[in-house]
Structure formats: structure tokens, C-alpha cells
Short mmCIF file of C-alpha atoms in Angstrom, two decimals:
data_model
loop_
_atom_site.label_atom_id
_atom_site.label_comp_id
_atom_site.label_asym_id
_atom_site.label_seq_id
_atom_site.Cartn_x
_atom_site.Cartn_y
_atom_site.Cartn_z
CA UNK Y 37 156.43 142.14 102.08
CA UNK Y 38 153.74 144.16 104.18
CA UNK Y 39 154.17 144.42 107.69
CA UNK Y 40 151.28 142.09 108.16
CA UNK Y 41 153.37 139.48 106.94
CA UNK Y 42 156.11 140.28 109.11
CA UNK Y 43 154.10 140.22 112.11
CA UNK Y 44 152.58 136.92 110.95
CA UNK Y 45 156.00 135.34 111.13
CA UNK Y 46 156.75 136.86 114.75
CA UNK Y 47 153.34 135.09 116.07
CA UNK Y 48 153.18 131.98 114.07
CA UNK Y 49 156.67 130.68 113.28
CA UNK Y 50 159.26 129.12 115.35
CA UNK Y 51 161.79 132.03 114.59
CA UNK Y 52 160.73 135.66 114.31
CA UNK Y 53 161.62 137.15 111.16
CA UNK Y 54 161.05 140.79 110.52
CA UNK Y 55 160.81 142.81 107.39
CA UNK Y 56 164.20 144.26 108.35
CA UNK Y 57 165.72 140.86 108.77
CA UNK Y 58 164.48 139.88 105.42
CA UNK Y 59 165.79 143.26 103.82
CA UNK Y 60 169.04 142.52 105.39
CA UNK Y 61 169.16 138.81 103.79
CA UNK Y 62 168.49 140.12 100.52
CA UNK Y 63 171.24 142.70 100.50
CA UNK Y 64 173.73 140.23 102.12
CA UNK Y 65 172.47 137.26 99.26
CA UNK Y 66 172.81 140.08 96.57
CA UNK Y 67 176.28 141.11 97.52
CA UNK Y 68 177.72 137.58 97.92
CA UNK Y 69 176.10 135.94 95.15
CA UNK Y 70 174.33 138.22 92.64
CA UNK Y 71 170.96 136.38 93.71
CA UNK Y 72 168.15 138.51 93.68
CA UNK Y 73 165.45 137.67 96.00
CA UNK Y 74 162.04 138.84 95.45
CA UNK Y 75 159.36 139.44 98.47
CA UNK Y 76 157.49 136.36 97.17
CA UNK Y 77 160.74 134.49 98.05
CA UNK Y 78 160.13 135.06 101.60
CA UNK Y 79 158.69 131.81 102.59
CA UNK Y 80 161.60 129.98 101.19
CA UNK Y 81 164.16 132.17 102.63
CA UNK Y 82 162.49 131.37 106.16
CA UNK Y 83 162.61 127.62 105.64
CA UNK Y 84 165.88 127.73 104.21
CA UNK Y 85 167.55 129.70 106.92
CA UNK Y 86 165.67 128.76 109.70
CA UNK Y 87 167.66 125.36 109.80
CA UNK Y 88 170.85 127.10 109.96
CA UNK Y 89 169.25 129.34 113.06
CA UNK Y 90 168.39 125.92 114.47
CA UNK Y 91 171.68 124.40 114.12
CA UNK Y 92 173.55 127.45 115.50
CA UNK Y 93 171.04 127.60 118.31
CA UNK Y 94 169.86 131.12 117.86
CA UNK Y 95 166.58 132.47 118.71
CA UNK Y 96 165.60 134.74 116.02
CA UNK Y 97 166.46 136.02 112.34
CA UNK Y 98 167.90 139.36 113.95
CA UNK Y 99 170.48 137.23 115.86
CA UNK Y 100 171.36 135.22 112.71
CA UNK Y 101 171.53 138.78 110.75
CA UNK Y 102 174.01 140.08 113.35
CA UNK Y 103 176.00 137.23 112.95
CA UNK Y 104 176.35 137.40 109.28
CA UNK Y 105 176.84 141.20 109.51
CA UNK Y 106 179.75 140.78 112.18
CA UNK Y 107 181.39 138.06 110.23
CA UNK Y 108 181.28 139.94 106.79
CA UNK Y 109 182.92 143.19 108.54
CA UNK Y 110 185.50 141.03 109.82
CA UNK Y 111 186.31 139.55 106.99
CA UNK Y 112 186.69 142.83 105.06
CA UNK Y 113 188.81 144.10 108.06
CA UNK Y 114 191.29 140.97 107.54
CA UNK Y 115 191.33 141.50 103.67
CA UNK Y 116 192.18 145.21 104.11
CA UNK Y 117 194.94 144.39 106.48
CA UNK Y 118 196.66 141.88 104.25
CA UNK Y 119 198.90 142.85 101.70
CA UNK Y 120 196.97 142.71 98.36
CA UNK Y 121 199.46 141.16 96.29
CA UNK Y 122 197.36 138.06 94.46
CA UNK Y 123 200.70 136.27 94.28
CA UNK Y 124 200.95 135.92 98.16
CA UNK Y 125 199.75 132.65 98.45
CA UNK Y 126 199.55 132.93 102.20
CA UNK Y 127 197.32 135.97 102.16
CA UNK Y 128 195.43 134.13 99.89
CA UNK Y 129 195.07 131.15 102.31
CA UNK Y 130 194.23 133.57 105.30
CA UNK Y 131 191.49 134.95 103.33
CA UNK Y 132 189.99 131.87 102.14
CA UNK Y 133 189.95 130.58 105.49
CA UNK Y 134 188.64 133.30 106.89
CA UNK Y 135 185.63 132.92 104.51
CA UNK Y 136 185.55 129.02 104.76
CA UNK Y 137 185.19 129.42 108.82
CA UNK Y 138 182.44 131.86 108.67
CA UNK Y 139 178.62 131.30 108.36
CA UNK Y 140 178.71 132.97 105.02
CA UNK Y 141 179.35 129.49 103.12
CA UNK Y 142 176.55 127.78 104.72
CA UNK Y 143 174.29 130.80 103.94
CA UNK Y 144 175.23 130.62 100.45
CA UNK Y 145 174.23 127.04 100.32
CA UNK Y 146 171.14 127.40 101.82
CA UNK Y 147 170.03 130.15 99.30
CA UNK Y 148 171.08 128.67 96.14
CA UNK Y 149 168.61 126.21 94.27
CA UNK Y 150 170.22 123.16 92.91
CA UNK Y 151 167.65 121.52 90.62
CA UNK Y 152 169.36 119.65 87.87
CA UNK Y 153 169.16 116.34 86.35
CA UNK Y 154 171.01 114.37 83.37
CA UNK Y 155 170.75 115.50 79.80
CA UNK Y 156 168.21 118.31 81.20
CA UNK Y 157 167.04 120.25 78.23
CA UNK Y 158 168.02 117.17 75.64
CA UNK Y 159 168.01 119.62 72.65
CA UNK Y 160 171.09 121.26 73.84
CA UNK Y 161 173.16 118.06 73.92
CA UNK Y 162 171.34 117.10 70.40
CA UNK Y 163 173.10 120.47 69.18
CA UNK Y 164 176.27 119.78 70.62
CA UNK Y 165 176.51 116.21 69.13
CA UNK Y 166 175.07 116.68 65.69
CA UNK Y 167 175.92 120.28 64.89
CA UNK Y 168 179.17 121.43 67.16
CA UNK Y 169 180.90 118.31 67.02
CA UNK Y 170 181.19 117.85 63.17
CA UNK Y 171 182.37 121.48 63.06
CA UNK Y 172 185.40 120.65 65.56
CA UNK Y 173 186.18 117.46 63.68
CA UNK Y 174 187.12 119.32 60.35
CA UNK Y 175 189.60 121.91 62.09
CA UNK Y 176 193.56 121.35 62.86
CA UNK Y 177 193.55 122.25 66.19
CA UNK Y 178 192.64 119.59 68.77
CA UNK Y 179 192.21 121.39 72.16
CA UNK Y 180 188.73 121.50 73.59
CA UNK Y 181 187.63 123.86 76.30
CA UNK Y 182 183.91 123.57 77.66
CA UNK Y 183 182.64 125.59 80.96
CA UNK Y 184 179.80 124.42 82.82
CA UNK Y 185 179.05 127.73 84.64
CA UNK Y 186 176.76 127.09 87.54
CA UNK Y 187 177.28 123.38 87.67
CA UNK Y 188 175.55 122.89 90.41
CA UNK Y 189 176.10 118.71 91.67
CA UNK Y 190 177.82 117.78 88.32
CA UNK Y 191 175.13 116.30 86.23
CA UNK Y 192 175.23 118.86 83.40
CA UNK Y 193 179.33 118.25 83.14
CA UNK Y 194 178.99 114.86 82.77
CA UNK Y 195 176.27 114.76 80.46
CA UNK Y 196 178.40 117.19 78.43
CA UNK Y 197 181.55 114.24 78.81
CA UNK Y 198 179.26 111.49 77.82
CA UNK Y 199 177.93 113.19 74.69
CA UNK Y 200 181.54 114.17 73.38
CA UNK Y 201 183.69 111.38 74.64
CA UNK Y 202 183.53 109.65 71.12
CA UNK Y 203 185.89 110.79 69.85
CA UNK Y 204 187.11 113.50 71.86
CA UNK Y 205 187.95 111.85 74.98
CA UNK Y 206 191.11 110.26 72.99
CA UNK Y 207 194.25 111.51 71.36
CA UNK Y 208 194.91 113.49 69.34
CA UNK Y 209 192.03 115.33 71.14
CA UNK Y 210 192.43 117.30 74.15
CA UNK Y 211 189.20 117.90 75.73
CA UNK Y 212 188.54 119.40 79.37
CA UNK Y 213 185.40 120.38 80.93
CA UNK Y 214 185.48 122.93 83.66
CA UNK Y 215 182.60 122.60 86.00
CA UNK Y 216 182.07 125.47 88.59
CA UNK Y 217 179.32 126.65 91.17
CA UNK Y 218 179.47 128.68 94.34
CA UNK Y 219 177.64 126.16 96.13
CA UNK Y 220 180.22 123.96 98.27
CA UNK Y 221 177.83 121.33 99.20
CA UNK Y 222 176.96 120.60 95.68
CA UNK Y 223 180.34 120.74 94.35
CA UNK Y 224 181.54 117.74 96.73
CA UNK Y 225 178.84 115.78 94.87
CA UNK Y 226 180.26 116.96 91.64
CA UNK Y 227 183.85 116.23 92.56
CA UNK Y 228 183.07 112.87 93.51
CA UNK Y 229 180.98 111.95 90.32
CA UNK Y 230 178.72 109.33 92.54
CA UNK Y 231 174.93 109.72 91.99
CA UNK Y 232 172.00 107.53 93.53
CA UNK Y 233 170.68 104.90 90.83
CA UNK Y 234 167.44 107.02 90.77
CA UNK Y 235 169.09 109.47 88.59
CA UNK Y 236 170.29 106.99 85.97
CA UNK Y 237 166.88 106.28 84.35
CA UNK Y 238 167.30 109.67 82.16
CA UNK Y 239 170.80 108.64 80.72
CA UNK Y 240 170.65 107.30 77.20
CA UNK Y 241 170.94 103.42 77.33
CA UNK Y 242 173.99 103.25 75.31
CA UNK Y 243 175.97 105.82 77.50
CA UNK Y 244 174.88 103.77 80.63
CA UNK Y 245 176.35 100.75 79.14
CA UNK Y 246 179.79 102.31 78.02
CA UNK Y 247 180.27 104.83 80.67
CA UNK Y 248 178.20 104.08 84.15
CA UNK Y 249 179.92 101.85 86.69
CA UNK Y 250 177.22 100.36 89.21
CA UNK Y 251 178.34 100.16 93.01
CA UNK Y 252 176.70 98.01 95.24
CA UNK Y 253 175.16 100.38 97.47
CA UNK Y 254 172.75 101.66 95.32
CA UNK Y 255 175.05 104.09 93.89
CA UNK Y 256 176.65 104.61 90.37
CA UNK Y 257 179.97 106.51 89.35
CA UNK Y 258 181.66 106.91 85.74
CA UNK Y 259 184.36 105.36 84.35
CA UNK Y 260 187.95 107.16 84.34
CA UNK Y 261 187.18 107.86 80.09
CA UNK Y 262 184.47 110.23 81.61
CA UNK Y 263 185.41 111.38 85.08
CA UNK Y 264 188.98 112.67 83.87
CA UNK Y 265 187.17 115.12 81.52
CA UNK Y 266 185.55 116.90 84.01
CA UNK Y 267 187.24 119.28 86.68
CA UNK Y 268 185.29 120.66 89.38
CA UNK Y 269 186.19 123.98 90.79
CA UNK Y 270 184.41 126.38 93.26
CA UNK Y 271 183.63 130.05 91.54
CA UNK Y 272 181.41 132.85 92.45
CA UNK Y 273 180.20 134.44 89.13
CA UNK Y 274 180.77 137.97 90.68
CA UNK Y 275 184.18 137.04 91.92
CA UNK Y 276 187.33 137.61 89.67
CA UNK Y 277 187.61 134.54 87.21
CA UNK Y 278 191.14 133.02 87.12
CA UNK Y 279 190.61 131.59 83.50
CA UNK Y 280 191.59 133.39 80.49
CA UNK Y 281 190.11 131.23 77.68
CA UNK Y 282 189.37 130.87 74.79
CA UNK Y 283 186.22 128.31 75.79
CA UNK Y 284 184.51 126.48 72.85
CA UNK Y 285 181.35 126.39 74.72
CA UNK Y 286 179.97 127.83 77.79
CA UNK Y 287 177.00 126.29 79.10
CA UNK Y 288 175.21 128.59 81.87
CA UNK Y 289 171.54 127.47 82.13
CA UNK Y 290 169.19 128.42 84.42
CA UNK Y 291 171.60 130.55 86.29
CA UNK Y 292 170.57 133.90 84.95
CA UNK Y 293 167.32 133.87 86.33
CA UNK Y 294 168.62 134.44 89.75
CA UNK Y 295 170.56 137.79 88.70
CA UNK Y 296 169.35 141.42 88.08
CA UNK Y 297 169.85 142.96 84.78
CA UNK Y 298 173.31 144.63 85.42
CA UNK Y 299 174.75 141.47 86.98
CA UNK Y 300 173.58 139.64 84.00
CA UNK Y 301 175.13 142.28 81.44
CA UNK Y 302 178.45 141.89 83.48
CA UNK Y 303 178.48 138.42 83.38
CA UNK Y 304 177.84 138.34 79.68
CA UNK Y 305 180.20 140.90 78.88
CA UNK Y 306 183.10 138.30 80.52
CA UNK Y 307 181.67 135.58 78.68
CA UNK Y 308 182.14 137.38 75.44
CA UNK Y 309 185.69 137.85 76.13
CA UNK Y 310 186.36 134.20 77.01
CA UNK Y 311 184.55 132.36 74.13
CA UNK Y 312 186.23 132.10 70.85
CA UNK Y 313 184.89 133.73 67.73
CA UNK Y 314 183.53 130.36 66.84
CA UNK Y 315 182.34 129.49 70.10
CA UNK Y 316 178.84 128.93 71.67
CA UNK Y 317 176.69 130.20 74.65
CA UNK Y 318 174.07 128.07 75.96
CA UNK Y 319 171.60 129.43 78.39
CA UNK Y 320 168.31 127.94 79.77
CA UNK Y 321 164.97 127.40 78.20
CA UNK Y 322 163.37 130.51 80.03
CA UNK Y 323 166.27 132.92 79.66
CA UNK Y 324 167.12 135.42 77.06
CA UNK Y 325 169.80 137.85 76.12
CA UNK Y 326 167.30 140.45 74.62
CA UNK Y 327 167.92 143.73 75.94
CA UNK Y 328 170.89 142.59 78.14
CA UNK Y 329 173.75 141.99 75.25
CA UNK Y 330 174.13 143.23 71.50
CA UNK Y 331 177.68 141.13 71.60
CA UNK Y 332 175.82 137.60 70.76
CA UNK Y 333 174.09 136.18 67.54
CA UNK Y 334 170.89 134.15 68.22
CA UNK Y 335 171.34 130.66 66.67
CA UNK Y 336 168.31 129.00 68.19
CA UNK Y 337 167.00 126.91 71.19
CA UNK Y 338 168.75 129.64 73.60
CA UNK Y 339 172.06 128.92 71.78
CA UNK Y 340 174.23 131.93 71.02
CA UNK Y 341 177.50 132.71 69.08
CA UNK Y 342 179.78 135.64 69.91
CA UNK Y 343 179.70 138.84 67.53
CA UNK Y 344 183.22 139.75 66.18
CA UNK Y 345 184.08 143.00 67.53
CA UNK Y 346 187.73 145.23 66.99
CA UNK Y 347 189.61 143.33 69.48
CA UNK Y 348 188.14 139.64 69.19
CA UNK Y 349 189.19 137.08 71.93
CA UNK Y 350 192.02 134.39 70.78
CA UNK Y 351 190.54 132.28 68.48
CA UNK Y 352 189.96 128.45 69.48
CA UNK Y 353 191.72 127.36 66.50
CA UNK Y 354 194.90 129.23 67.60
CA UNK Y 355 194.78 128.91 71.34
CA UNK Y 356 196.96 130.87 73.89
CA UNK Y 357 200.35 128.95 74.34
CA UNK Y 358 199.81 129.26 78.14
CA UNK Y 359 196.64 130.27 80.17
CA UNK Y 360 195.61 130.18 83.74
CA UNK Y 361 192.75 128.34 82.14
CA UNK Y 362 194.75 125.22 82.24
CA UNK Y 363 196.06 125.71 85.75
CA UNK Y 364 192.46 125.81 86.71
CA UNK Y 365 191.43 122.96 84.67
CA UNK Y 366 194.26 120.82 86.22
CA UNK Y 367 193.49 118.04 88.11
CA UNK Y 368 194.54 117.91 92.04
CA UNK Y 369 197.66 115.37 92.53
CA UNK Y 370 195.65 113.44 94.73
CA UNK Y 371 192.76 112.70 92.47
#
């Protein structure tokens, strides 16, 4: 952004935003989410964060940046002062509370883009149904684990559930779909599994008749056969992952476009560790793994399989007897 652009913000916008303000916001966004905000995103940043400045009754982006920096420093100090034993639930609760009561979740939610709809990029669901599913039907192990990483408001996860419900939603199959996102606002929608009727037109008619439950207020939900398959959890891909795997399929579509190459490589290395040797990684139509990872074989249509390594992940055909993966996928008691 040029200095002229910064001056333009000062003179014509409701809240002043300088180049220094934008640079600080870019750095905070990268540190907390891994998202790379290019200079051409400054209008988007202004539009989304000005709502937060208005809600907090601040006068400028400089004040907002100062608030974020102060709260970030306070959280870091709190975490350093706490015992680092990850098994200490009280410490973890304090850390979580300190983060959730800060401005940081609202900051992250404002900057994350959540454009999604049911059965987006339908060829991936066709491949899941027509190619991957028949492979599973021939194997002895009935445990299936799928991860929708960056699930947004949940449409992808429920599309997966509808695609696989017959026959995998029923015994002897053990199907669980993990849906994670960093944005707490969209996760609320995914957790509820409740959508406006405007969204149902893209759902195949036979799935609507089988799995969609209309409500009186122009919204719809899904039948228990579908909703019980989807387990929604908050997760920042830059933080530690509690799952151990193996996953049979990982959907991470239209997520990598927000990260720089180093972050992409880090995430891909972790995906490779969590995928079963016969698993699949599915990414977005505008994304590629070229020059990012040599650990995957390109199948087609942005679908990949992990290449074998000297120490491969535990096979989905012989899953780990007990993993925190199942703990993360466990439904809360009140659900």
C-alpha cells in the first residue's frame, strides 16, 4: 500500500488507518491464523474490522491495534506463568478463558472468509461415492474417519455425511466425520446443523427427501442419521492438533489459498502423518501441491494419495486401538 493510500484512508474514511496499522494487522493475522493478507486486501480489512472498531467505540485503527497487541501480550504472559503441563485442565481452562474473553476471537472471525455451500465442487463427492466408497466396501475393517479441515459453517461436512450415509451410517460400519474451523461464529452454525431454505436447492433431490427435515421458520435441519455422523470442533491449523489418526480422507478445500508456502508445507507434512497409506487428501479446485510436497501422488481433480515412507502412518485397515482422535470425535453429553 502506498503512502497516498494511507492518507486517503485518513481523509475519507470513518476511522483512520495508516500503513503501520495495516502492517500490524497483517502480522497479527499471520501469527494467529497463518492467513497472508496482501496489500490489495486493505479495503477488505478496513470494511471488516471497522465494524469491530465501531462496536468497541474506538476512534481509530491505531487504538484497535494497540488493544490487540496489549491483549496478545497479556495472554502470552498468562501462559508463561501457568504450569505448562498439558494434562492440567485448570491451566488449559484459564488459557482458553483468557483467549475467548479477549478481542482476538472477534478479530479472527472478522478476517476469515467463509464462502461455502452444499456439494461445492461436486466432482469430489462423485469421486467419494463412485471410486473411494467401493474400495472401502471390500475391506475388513469397518472404521472410517474423515476430516473436513476448515469446514466453515459445515456444509461440506454434511455433504460428506449425506454422500456416505448409505451404507456407512449403519452397523457394522463405524463412520465419524470431524469438522473443524478457526472461526467460532461459523462453527456455531455447523454445530446446530441448521440452514436457511435458500441453501437446500443445491442438495440432490433424493438426499432432500431422505435426510432433510423442514422447520416452520424457513430453516431446515438434518435427520439424526446424518447429524450424528458430524462432530464439530474448534481448531486452528497453526496450533497443536490433538488427533492421532489415521484418517481415511482429509478434505482441506480452499484453505491453502490463504497461507504462505512455508505454512502450507508444515500443514501438508502433518496431513501426511495423519492419513492412512490408502487414504486421500482432497484440496480446492484452484490449489495445487506442486513444489509444496513430495509426499503425495496426484490422482486427478485436486485429489491426492500419500506416498509411502520409511515409517508409514498406521493403516486404516489396522487402526490404532485407542487414540485422542476418537476423543475429539466424541459427541458432548448434552448433544
